[in-house]
Short mmCIF file of C-alpha atoms and ligand atoms in Angstrom, two decimals:
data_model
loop_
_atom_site.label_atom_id
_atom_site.label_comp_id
_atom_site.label_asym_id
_atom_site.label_seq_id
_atom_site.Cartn_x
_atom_site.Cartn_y
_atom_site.Cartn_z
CA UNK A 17 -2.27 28.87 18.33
CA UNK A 18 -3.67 28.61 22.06
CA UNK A 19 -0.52 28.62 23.88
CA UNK A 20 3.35 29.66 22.85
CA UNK A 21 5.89 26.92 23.06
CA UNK A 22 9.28 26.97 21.40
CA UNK A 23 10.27 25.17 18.34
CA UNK A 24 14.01 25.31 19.37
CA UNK A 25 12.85 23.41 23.18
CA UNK A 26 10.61 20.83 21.79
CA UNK A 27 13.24 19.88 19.23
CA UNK A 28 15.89 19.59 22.12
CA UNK A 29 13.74 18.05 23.70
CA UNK A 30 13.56 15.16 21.91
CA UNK A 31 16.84 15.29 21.21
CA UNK A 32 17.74 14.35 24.53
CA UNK A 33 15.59 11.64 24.61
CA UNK A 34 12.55 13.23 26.82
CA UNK A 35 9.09 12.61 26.37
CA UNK A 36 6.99 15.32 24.30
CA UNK A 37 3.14 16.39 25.48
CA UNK A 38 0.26 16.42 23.76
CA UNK A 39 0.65 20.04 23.61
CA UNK A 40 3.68 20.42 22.35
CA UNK A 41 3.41 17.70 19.79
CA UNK A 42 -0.12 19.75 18.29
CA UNK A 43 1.59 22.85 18.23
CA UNK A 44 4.39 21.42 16.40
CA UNK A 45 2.08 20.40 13.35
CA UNK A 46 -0.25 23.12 13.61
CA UNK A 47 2.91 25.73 13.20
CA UNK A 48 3.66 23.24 10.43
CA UNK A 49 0.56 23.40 8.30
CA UNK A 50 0.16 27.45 8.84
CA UNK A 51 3.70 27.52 8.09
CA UNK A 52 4.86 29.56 11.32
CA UNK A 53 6.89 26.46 11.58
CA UNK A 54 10.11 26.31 9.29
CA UNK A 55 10.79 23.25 7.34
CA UNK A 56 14.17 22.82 8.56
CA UNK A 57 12.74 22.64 12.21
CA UNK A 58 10.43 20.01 11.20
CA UNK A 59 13.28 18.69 9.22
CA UNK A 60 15.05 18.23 12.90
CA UNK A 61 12.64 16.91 14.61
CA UNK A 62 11.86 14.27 12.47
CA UNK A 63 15.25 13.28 12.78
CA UNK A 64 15.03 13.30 16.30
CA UNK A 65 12.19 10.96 16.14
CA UNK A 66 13.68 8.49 13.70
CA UNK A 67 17.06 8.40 16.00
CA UNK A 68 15.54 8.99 19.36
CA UNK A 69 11.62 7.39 18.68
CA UNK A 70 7.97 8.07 19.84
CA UNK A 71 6.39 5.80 22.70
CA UNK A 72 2.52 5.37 22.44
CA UNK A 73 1.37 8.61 23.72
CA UNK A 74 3.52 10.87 21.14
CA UNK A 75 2.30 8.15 18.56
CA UNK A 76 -1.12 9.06 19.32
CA UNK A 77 -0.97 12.76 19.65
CA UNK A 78 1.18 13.02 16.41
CA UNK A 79 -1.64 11.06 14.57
CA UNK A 80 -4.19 13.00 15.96
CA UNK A 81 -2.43 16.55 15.02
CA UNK A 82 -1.83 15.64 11.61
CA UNK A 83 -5.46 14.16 11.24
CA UNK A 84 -7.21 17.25 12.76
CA UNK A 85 -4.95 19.52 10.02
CA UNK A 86 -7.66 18.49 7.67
CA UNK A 87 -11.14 17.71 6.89
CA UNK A 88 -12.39 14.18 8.43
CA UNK A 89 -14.77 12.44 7.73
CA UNK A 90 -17.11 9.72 10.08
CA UNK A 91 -19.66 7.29 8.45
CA UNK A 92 -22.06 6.29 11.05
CA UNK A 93 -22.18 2.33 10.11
CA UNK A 94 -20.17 -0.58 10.52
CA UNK A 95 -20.16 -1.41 7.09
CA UNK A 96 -17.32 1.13 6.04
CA UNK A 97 -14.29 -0.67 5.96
CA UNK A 98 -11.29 -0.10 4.18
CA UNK A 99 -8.09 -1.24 3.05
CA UNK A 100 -4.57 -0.51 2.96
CA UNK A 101 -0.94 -1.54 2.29
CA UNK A 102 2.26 -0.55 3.45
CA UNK A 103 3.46 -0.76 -0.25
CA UNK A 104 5.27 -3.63 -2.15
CA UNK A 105 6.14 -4.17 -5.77
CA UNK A 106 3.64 -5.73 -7.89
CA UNK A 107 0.78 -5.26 -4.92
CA UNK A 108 -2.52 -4.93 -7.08
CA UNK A 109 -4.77 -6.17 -4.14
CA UNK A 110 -6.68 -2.59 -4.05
CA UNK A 111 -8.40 -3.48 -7.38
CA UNK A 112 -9.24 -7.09 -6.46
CA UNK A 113 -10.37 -6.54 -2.59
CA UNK A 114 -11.96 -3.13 -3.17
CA UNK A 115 -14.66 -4.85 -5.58
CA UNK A 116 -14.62 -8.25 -3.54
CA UNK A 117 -15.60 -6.45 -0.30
CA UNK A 118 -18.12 -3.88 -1.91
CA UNK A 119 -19.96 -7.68 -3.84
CA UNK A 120 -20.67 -8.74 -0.35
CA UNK A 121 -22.16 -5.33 0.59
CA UNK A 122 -18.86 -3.10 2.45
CA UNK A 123 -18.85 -0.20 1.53
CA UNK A 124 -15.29 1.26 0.68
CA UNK A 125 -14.12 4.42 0.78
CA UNK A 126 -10.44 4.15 -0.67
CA UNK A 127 -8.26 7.36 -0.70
CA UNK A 128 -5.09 5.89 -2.02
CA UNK A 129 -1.52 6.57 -2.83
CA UNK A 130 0.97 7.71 -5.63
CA UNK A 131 4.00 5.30 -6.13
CA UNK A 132 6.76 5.48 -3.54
CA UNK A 133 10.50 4.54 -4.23
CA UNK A 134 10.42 1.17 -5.69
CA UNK A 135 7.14 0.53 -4.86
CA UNK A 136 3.86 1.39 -7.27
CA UNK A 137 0.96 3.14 -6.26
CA UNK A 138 -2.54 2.09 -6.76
CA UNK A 139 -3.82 5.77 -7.97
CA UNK A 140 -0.99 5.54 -11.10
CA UNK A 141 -2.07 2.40 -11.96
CA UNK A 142 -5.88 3.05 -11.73
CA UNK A 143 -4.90 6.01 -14.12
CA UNK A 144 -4.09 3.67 -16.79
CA UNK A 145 -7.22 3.04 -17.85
CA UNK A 146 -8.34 5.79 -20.38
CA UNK A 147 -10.58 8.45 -18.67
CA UNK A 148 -10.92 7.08 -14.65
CA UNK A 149 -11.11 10.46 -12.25
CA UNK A 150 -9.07 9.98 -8.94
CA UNK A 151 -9.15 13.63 -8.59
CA UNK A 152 -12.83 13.76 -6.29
CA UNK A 153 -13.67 16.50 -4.01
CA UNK A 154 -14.60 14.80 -0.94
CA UNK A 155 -17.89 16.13 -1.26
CA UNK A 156 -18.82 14.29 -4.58
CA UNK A 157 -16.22 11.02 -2.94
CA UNK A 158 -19.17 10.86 0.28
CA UNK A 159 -21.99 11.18 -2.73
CA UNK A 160 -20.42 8.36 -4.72
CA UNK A 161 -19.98 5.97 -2.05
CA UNK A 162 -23.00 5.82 -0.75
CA UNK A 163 -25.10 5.85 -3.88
CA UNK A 164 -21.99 3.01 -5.52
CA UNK A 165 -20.53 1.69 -2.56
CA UNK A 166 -17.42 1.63 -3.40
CA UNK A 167 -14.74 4.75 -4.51
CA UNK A 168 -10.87 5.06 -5.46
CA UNK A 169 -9.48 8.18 -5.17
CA UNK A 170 -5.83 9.70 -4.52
CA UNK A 171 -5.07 11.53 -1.93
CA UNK A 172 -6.52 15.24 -1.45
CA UNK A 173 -5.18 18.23 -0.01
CA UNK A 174 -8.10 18.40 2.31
CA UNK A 175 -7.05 14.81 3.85
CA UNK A 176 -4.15 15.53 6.27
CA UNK A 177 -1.93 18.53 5.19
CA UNK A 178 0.33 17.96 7.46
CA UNK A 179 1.25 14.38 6.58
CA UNK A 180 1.52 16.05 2.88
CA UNK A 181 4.23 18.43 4.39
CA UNK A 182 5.78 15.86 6.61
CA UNK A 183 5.84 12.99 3.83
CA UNK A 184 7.52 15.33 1.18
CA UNK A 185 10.85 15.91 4.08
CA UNK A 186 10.88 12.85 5.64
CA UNK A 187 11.68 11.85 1.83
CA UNK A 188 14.60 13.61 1.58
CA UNK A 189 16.02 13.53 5.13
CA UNK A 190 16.36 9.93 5.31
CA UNK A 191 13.37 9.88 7.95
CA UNK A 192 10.86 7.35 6.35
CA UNK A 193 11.41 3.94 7.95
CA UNK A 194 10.33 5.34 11.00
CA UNK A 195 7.64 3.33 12.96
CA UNK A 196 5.96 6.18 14.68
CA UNK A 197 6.38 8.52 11.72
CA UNK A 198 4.83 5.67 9.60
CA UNK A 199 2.37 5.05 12.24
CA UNK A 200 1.34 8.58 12.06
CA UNK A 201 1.54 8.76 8.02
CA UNK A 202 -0.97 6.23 7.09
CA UNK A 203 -3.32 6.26 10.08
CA UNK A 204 -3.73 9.92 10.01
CA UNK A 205 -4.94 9.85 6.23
CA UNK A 206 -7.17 6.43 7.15
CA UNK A 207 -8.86 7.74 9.85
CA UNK A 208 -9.64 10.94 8.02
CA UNK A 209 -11.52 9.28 5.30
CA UNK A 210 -14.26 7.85 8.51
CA UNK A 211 -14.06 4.29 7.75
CA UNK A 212 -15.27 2.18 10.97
CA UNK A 213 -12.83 -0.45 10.25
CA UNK A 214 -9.71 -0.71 8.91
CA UNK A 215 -7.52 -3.77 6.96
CA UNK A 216 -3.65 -3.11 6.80
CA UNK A 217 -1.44 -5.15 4.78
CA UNK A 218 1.69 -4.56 6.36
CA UNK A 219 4.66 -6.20 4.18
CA UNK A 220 7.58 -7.91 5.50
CA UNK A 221 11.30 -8.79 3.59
CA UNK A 222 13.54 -7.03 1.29
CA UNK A 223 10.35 -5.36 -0.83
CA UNK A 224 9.16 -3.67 1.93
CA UNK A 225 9.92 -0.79 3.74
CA UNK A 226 9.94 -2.98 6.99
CA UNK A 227 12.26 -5.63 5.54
CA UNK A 228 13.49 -6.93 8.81
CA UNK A 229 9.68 -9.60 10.29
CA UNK A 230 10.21 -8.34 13.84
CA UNK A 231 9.95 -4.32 12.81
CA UNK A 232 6.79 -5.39 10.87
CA UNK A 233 5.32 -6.77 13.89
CA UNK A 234 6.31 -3.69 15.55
CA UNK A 235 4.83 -2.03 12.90
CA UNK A 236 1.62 -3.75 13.09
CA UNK A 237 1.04 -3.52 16.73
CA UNK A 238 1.47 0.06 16.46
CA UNK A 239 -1.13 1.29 13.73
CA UNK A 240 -3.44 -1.63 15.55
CA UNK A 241 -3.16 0.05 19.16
CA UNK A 242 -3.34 3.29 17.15
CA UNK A 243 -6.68 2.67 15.42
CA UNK A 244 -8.03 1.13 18.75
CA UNK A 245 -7.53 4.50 20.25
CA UNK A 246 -9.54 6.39 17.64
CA UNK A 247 -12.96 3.83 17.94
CA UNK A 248 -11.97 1.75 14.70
CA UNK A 249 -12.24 -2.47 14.29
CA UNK A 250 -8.29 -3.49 13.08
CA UNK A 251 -7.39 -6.38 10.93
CA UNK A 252 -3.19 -6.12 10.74
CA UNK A 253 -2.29 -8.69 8.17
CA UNK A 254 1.47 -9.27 7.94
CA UNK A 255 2.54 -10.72 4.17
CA UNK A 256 5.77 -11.74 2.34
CA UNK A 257 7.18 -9.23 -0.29
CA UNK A 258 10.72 -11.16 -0.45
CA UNK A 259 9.27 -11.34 -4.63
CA UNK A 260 6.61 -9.25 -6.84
CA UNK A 261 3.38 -10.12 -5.94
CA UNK A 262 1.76 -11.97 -8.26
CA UNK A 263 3.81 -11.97 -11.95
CA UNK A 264 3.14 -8.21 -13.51
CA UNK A 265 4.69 -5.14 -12.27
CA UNK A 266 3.75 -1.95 -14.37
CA UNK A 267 0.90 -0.18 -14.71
CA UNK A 268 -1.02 -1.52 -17.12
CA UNK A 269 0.17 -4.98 -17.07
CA UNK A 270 -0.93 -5.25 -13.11
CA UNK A 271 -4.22 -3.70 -14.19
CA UNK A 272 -4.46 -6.38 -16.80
CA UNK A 273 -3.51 -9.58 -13.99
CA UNK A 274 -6.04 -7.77 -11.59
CA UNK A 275 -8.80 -7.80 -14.10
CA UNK A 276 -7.62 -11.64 -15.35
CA UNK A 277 -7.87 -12.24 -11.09
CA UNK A 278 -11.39 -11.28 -10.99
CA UNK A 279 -11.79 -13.43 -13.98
CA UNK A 280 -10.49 -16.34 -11.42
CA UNK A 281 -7.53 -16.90 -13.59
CA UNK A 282 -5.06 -14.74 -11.01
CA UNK A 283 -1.62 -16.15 -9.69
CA UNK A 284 -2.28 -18.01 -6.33
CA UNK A 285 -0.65 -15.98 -4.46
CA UNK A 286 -2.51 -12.51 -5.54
CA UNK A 287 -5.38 -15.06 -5.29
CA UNK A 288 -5.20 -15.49 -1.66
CA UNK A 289 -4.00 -12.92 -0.23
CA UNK A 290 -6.81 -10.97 -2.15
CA UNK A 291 -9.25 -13.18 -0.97
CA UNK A 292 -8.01 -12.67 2.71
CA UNK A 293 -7.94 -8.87 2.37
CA UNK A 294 -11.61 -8.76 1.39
CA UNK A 295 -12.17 -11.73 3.84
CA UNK A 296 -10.75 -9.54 6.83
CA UNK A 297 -13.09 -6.64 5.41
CA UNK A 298 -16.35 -8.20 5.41
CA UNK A 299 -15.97 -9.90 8.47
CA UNK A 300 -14.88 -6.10 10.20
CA UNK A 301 -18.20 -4.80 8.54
CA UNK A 302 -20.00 -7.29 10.90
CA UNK A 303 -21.47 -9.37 7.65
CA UNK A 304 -19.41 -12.34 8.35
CA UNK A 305 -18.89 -14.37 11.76
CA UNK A 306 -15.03 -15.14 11.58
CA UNK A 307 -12.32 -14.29 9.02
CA UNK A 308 -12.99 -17.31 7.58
CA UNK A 309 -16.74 -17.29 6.74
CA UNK A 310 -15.90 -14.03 4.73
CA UNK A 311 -13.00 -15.31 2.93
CA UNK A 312 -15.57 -18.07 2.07
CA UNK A 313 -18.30 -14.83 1.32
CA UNK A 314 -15.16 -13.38 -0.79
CA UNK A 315 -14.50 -15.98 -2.43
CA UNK A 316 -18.36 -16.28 -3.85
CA UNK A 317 -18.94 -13.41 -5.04
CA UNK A 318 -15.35 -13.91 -7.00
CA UNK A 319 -16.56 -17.37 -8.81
CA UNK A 320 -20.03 -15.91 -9.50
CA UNK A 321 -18.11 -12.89 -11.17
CA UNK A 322 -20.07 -10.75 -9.10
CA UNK A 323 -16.74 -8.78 -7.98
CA UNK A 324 -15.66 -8.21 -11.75
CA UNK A 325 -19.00 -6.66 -12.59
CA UNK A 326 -18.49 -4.33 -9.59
CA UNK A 327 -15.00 -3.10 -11.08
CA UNK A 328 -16.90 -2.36 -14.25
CA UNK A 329 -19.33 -0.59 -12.35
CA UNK A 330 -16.42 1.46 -10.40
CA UNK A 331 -15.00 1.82 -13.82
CA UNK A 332 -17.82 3.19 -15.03
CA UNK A 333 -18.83 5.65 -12.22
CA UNK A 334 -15.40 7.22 -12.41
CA UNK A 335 -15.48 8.02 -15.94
CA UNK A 336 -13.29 5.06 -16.92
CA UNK A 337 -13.56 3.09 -20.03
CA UNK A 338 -14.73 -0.15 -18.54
CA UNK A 339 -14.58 -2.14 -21.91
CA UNK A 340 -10.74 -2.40 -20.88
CA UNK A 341 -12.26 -5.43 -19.03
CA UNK A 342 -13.05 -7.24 -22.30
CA UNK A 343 -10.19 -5.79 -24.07
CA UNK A 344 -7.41 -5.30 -23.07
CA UNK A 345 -5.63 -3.61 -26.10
CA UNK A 346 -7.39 -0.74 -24.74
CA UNK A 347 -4.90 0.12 -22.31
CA UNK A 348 -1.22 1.28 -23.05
CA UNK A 349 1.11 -1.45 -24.23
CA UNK A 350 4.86 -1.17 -25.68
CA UNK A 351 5.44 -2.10 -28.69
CA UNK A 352 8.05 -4.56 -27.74
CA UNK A 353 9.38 -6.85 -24.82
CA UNK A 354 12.67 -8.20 -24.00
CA UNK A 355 13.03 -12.06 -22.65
CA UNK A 356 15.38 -12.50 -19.61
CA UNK A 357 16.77 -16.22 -20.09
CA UNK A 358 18.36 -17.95 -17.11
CA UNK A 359 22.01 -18.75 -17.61
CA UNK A 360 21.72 -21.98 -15.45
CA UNK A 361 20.06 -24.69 -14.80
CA UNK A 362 18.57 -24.40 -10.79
CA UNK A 363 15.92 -23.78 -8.92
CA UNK A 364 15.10 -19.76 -8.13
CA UNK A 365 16.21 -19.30 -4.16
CA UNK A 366 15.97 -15.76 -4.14
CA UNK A 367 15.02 -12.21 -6.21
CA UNK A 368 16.00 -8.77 -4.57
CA UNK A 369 12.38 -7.44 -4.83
CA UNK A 370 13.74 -4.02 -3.60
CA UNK A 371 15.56 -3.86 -7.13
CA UNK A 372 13.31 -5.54 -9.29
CA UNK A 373 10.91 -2.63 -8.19
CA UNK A 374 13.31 -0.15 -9.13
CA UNK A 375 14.17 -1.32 -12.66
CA UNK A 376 10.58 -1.29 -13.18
CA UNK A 377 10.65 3.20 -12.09
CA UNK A 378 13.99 2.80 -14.46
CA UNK A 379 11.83 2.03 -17.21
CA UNK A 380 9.23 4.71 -16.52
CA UNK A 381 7.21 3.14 -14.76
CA UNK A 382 7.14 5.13 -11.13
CA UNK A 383 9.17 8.83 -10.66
CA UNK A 384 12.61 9.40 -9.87
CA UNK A 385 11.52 13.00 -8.96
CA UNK A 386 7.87 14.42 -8.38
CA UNK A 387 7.62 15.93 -11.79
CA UNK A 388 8.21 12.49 -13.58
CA UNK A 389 5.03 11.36 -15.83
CA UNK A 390 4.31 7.64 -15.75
CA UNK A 391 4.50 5.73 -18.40
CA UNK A 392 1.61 3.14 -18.23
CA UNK A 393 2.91 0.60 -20.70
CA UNK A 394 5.92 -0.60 -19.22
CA UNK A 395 7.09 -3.35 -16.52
CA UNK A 396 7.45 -6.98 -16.72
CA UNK A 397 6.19 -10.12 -16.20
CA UNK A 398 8.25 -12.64 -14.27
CA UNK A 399 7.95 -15.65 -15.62
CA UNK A 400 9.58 -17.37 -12.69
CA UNK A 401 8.83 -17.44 -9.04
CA UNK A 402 10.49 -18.19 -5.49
CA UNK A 403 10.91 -22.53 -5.67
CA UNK A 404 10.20 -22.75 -9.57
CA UNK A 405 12.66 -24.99 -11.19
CA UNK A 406 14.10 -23.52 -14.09
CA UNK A 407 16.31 -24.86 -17.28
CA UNK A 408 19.71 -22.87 -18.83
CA UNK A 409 17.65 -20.69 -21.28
CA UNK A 410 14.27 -20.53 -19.91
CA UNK A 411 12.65 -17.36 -19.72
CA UNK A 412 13.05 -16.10 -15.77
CA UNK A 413 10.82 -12.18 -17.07
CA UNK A 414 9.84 -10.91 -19.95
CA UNK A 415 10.66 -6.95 -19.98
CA UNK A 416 7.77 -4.74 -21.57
CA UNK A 417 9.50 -1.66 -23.11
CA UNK A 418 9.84 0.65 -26.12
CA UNK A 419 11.71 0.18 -29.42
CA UNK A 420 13.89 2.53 -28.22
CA UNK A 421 14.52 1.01 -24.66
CA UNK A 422 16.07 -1.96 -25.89
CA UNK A 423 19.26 -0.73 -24.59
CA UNK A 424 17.99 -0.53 -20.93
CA UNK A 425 16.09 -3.42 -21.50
CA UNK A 426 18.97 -5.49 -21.68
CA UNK A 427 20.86 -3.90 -19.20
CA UNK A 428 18.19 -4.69 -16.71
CA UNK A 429 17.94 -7.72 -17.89
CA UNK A 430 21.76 -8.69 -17.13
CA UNK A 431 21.09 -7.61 -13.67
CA UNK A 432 18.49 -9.75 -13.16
CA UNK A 433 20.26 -12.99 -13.83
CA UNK A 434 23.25 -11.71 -12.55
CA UNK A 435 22.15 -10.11 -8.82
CA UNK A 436 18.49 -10.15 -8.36
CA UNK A 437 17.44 -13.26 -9.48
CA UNK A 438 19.38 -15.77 -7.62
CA UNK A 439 18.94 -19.96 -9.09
CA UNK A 440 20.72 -22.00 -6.74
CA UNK A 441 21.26 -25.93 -7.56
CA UNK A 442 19.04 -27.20 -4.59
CA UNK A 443 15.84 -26.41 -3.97
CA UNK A 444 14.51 -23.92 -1.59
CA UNK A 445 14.13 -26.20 1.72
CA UNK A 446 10.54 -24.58 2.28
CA UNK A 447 8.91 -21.77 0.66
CA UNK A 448 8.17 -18.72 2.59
CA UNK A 449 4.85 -18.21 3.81
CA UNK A 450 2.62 -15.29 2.11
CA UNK A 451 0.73 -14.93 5.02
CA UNK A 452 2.51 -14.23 8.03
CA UNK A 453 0.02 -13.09 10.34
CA UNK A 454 -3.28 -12.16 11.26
CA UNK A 455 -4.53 -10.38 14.51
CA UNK A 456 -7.83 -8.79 14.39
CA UNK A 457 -9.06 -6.05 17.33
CA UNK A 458 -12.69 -4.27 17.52
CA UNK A 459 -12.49 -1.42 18.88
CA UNK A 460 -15.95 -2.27 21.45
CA UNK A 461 -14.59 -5.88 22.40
CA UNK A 462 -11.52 -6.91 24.03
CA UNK A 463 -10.61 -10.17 22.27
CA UNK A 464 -7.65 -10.56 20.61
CA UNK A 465 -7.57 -13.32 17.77
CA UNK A 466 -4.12 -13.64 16.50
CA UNK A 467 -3.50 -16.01 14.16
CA UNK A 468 -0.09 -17.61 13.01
CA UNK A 469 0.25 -19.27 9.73
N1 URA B 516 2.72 4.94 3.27
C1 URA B 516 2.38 6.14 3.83
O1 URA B 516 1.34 6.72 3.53
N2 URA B 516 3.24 6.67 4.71
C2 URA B 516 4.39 6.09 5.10
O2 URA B 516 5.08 6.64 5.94
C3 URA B 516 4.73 4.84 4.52
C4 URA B 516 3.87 4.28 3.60
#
């Protein structure tokens, strides 16, 4: 370390609401990741952060630190873009845009995460097809993108240590909805893996970490100013996760809808905000001329089934066993499923995604502590969405569990019609737009193009 501050200061320091340096802020993480730094003191100050906050500077420099605590990477061209979400439950996108993008020539280099709370991750499902490596060096991930174009790994511990460290207490110090910290969290790890643009998905309502529309606009200006400052094009996209996205949550199931997307037989909703994902990609990688044209470019390569074949090829190139795409008894299934009936006739007003994610981890299907193994098999299907009408005894989900989870099953089951899936006798007065937002930045112009929907 160049030059001696003192844990016990900075801490204070932002305690008392002062600004931090530069300095002080990369001598923080460095003492982190060497571990001169004590847990608890990091402990502290991120819960000086989270009470006291970060303006844009200390955004910046903390993102910086805990990018430079790694290996990063920088591809030369415009044409790597890549993709990211803030997490929801039932978000599949990854597996639809990721192939989309990459059909139309992106390349994609996709480090993504583990599940999170209630909300899946994109590396567990991935992992439910039979033999598909998301363990890479990044050595052998540069090799693979550029000869396939497009790779999915999970996160590394040469990517960002720090944000490793930092993650693991903000976890269990109450410290995670944080808009700095979260800022810092997924940039630093994004702008490690040298992408030249960037697509967030930042989700809004009670399935998302930023429930509350006016923190995810926060949110969003934040990692878009953020990315600015490190050279990168920025799409922010702000979306709805006040219900599952699409119908399947679970593993396997989502891997199944994904697949059946690609297929062009996807719910509408996954549909679109797939197709404007991979639309806000290509058009970043400079081979589109608005938003639009490459949702139109997207939306192409999905009808000519272009985009499934390049699943099966990422499949393929990652040791997977792509005939999961024609078959999908190939990947784990229970052996039975439980129907969730409505107990009224209505139409549904609202679901507590926040829960619905969490009875799907309940089942096995995401950790309740880091040494949990998934089970792939489990989930459910919701049968019902936000404005459906539905009749006394109609089937609102369909739970996919075990013989011997029939027990739980039913238990969720109870709690769905009885807290988290609300049926109201009048209709909702208008349905909630998917997508909220869209601003785009590049990083060598100065127009803004924000877009309200
Ligand atoms: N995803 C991350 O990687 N970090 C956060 O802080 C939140 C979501």
């Amino acid at each position: 370390m160049k030059q001696t501050f003192s844990a016990y200061n900075i801490i204070q320091k932002k305690r008392d609401k002062e600004k931090l340096t530069k300095d002080e802020i990369s001598w923080f993480i460095e003492g982190l990741t060497s571990g001169e730094i004590a847990d608890y003191q990091m402990s502290a100050l991120l819960m000086a952060i989270y009470l006291n906050g970060f303006d844009k500077d200390e955004t910046i420099a903390i993102t910086d630190a805990m990018l430079y605590s790694g290996k990063v990477l920088n591809f030369s061209e415009q044409i790597y873009i890549d993709k990211h979400s803030t997490g929801g439950v039932g978000d599949k996108t990854s597996f639809i845009v990721a192939p989309l993008a990459a059909a139309c020539g992106v390349k994609v280099p996709m480090i993504a995460g583990r599940g999170l709370g209630h909300t899946g991750g994109t590396v567990d499902k991935i992992e439910s097809i039979k033999g598909f490596k998301t363990e890479i060096s990044l050595d052998d991930f540069v090799k693979l993108l550029k000869e396939r174009g497009v790779v999915l790994i999970g996160q590394t511990s040469e990517i960002a240590p720090a944000d490793k460290k930092i993650y693991a207490l903000r976890d269990v110090t109450a410290t995670i909805e944080s808009i700095p910290l979260i800022t810092a969290s997924i940039m630093s790890k994004k702008l490690a893996e040298g992408a030249k643009g960037i697509v967030m998905d930042i989700k809004t309502g009670n399935g998302a970490f930023m429930a509350k529309l006016s923190d995810a606009k926060k949110l969003a200006e934040s990692i878009r100013q953020t990315g600015l400052r490190f050279d990168k094009n920025m799409m922010t996209i702000i979306s709805d996760m006040s219900e599952p996205l699409g119908n399947a949550v679970g593993n396997s199931l989502e891997i199944i809808e994904s697949i059946e997307t690609l297929k062009s037989r996807g719910p509408t909703d996954l549909t679109e905000l797939s197709l404007s994902l991979a639309g806000g990609m290509i058009y970043l990688a400079g081979l589109a001329k608005s938003h639009k044209d490459g949702i139109v470019k997207a939306q192409t390569v999905l009808d000519s089934g272009a985009a499934l074949e390049k699943f099966r090829e990422l499949i393929d190139h990652q040791g997977g066993d792509s005939r999961v795409i024609d078959d999908y008894t190939l990947l784990p299934q229970t052996q039975s499923t439980y129907e969730v009936k409505a107990q009224k006739n209505g139409f549904v007003t609202k679901m507590d995604c926040k829960a619905l994610g969490m009875h799907c981890v309940r089942l096995g299907g995401g950790r309740q502590k880091t040494s949990d193994v998934i089970d792939f098999a489990v989930g459910f299907i919701m049968n019902k969405k936000l404005g459906d009408k539905v009749k006394k005894g109609e089937v609102l989900a369909t739970i996919h569990c075990h013989d011997s989870q029939m027990a739980i099953a039913k238990e969720i089951g109870e709690a769905m019609t009885k807290k988290d899936i609300t049926i109201a006798a009048t209709k909702l007065r208008s349905k909630k737009k998917l997508i909220i937002e869209v601003q785009t930045k590049f990083a060598t112009k100065t127009k803004t193009k924000t877009k309200k929907r």
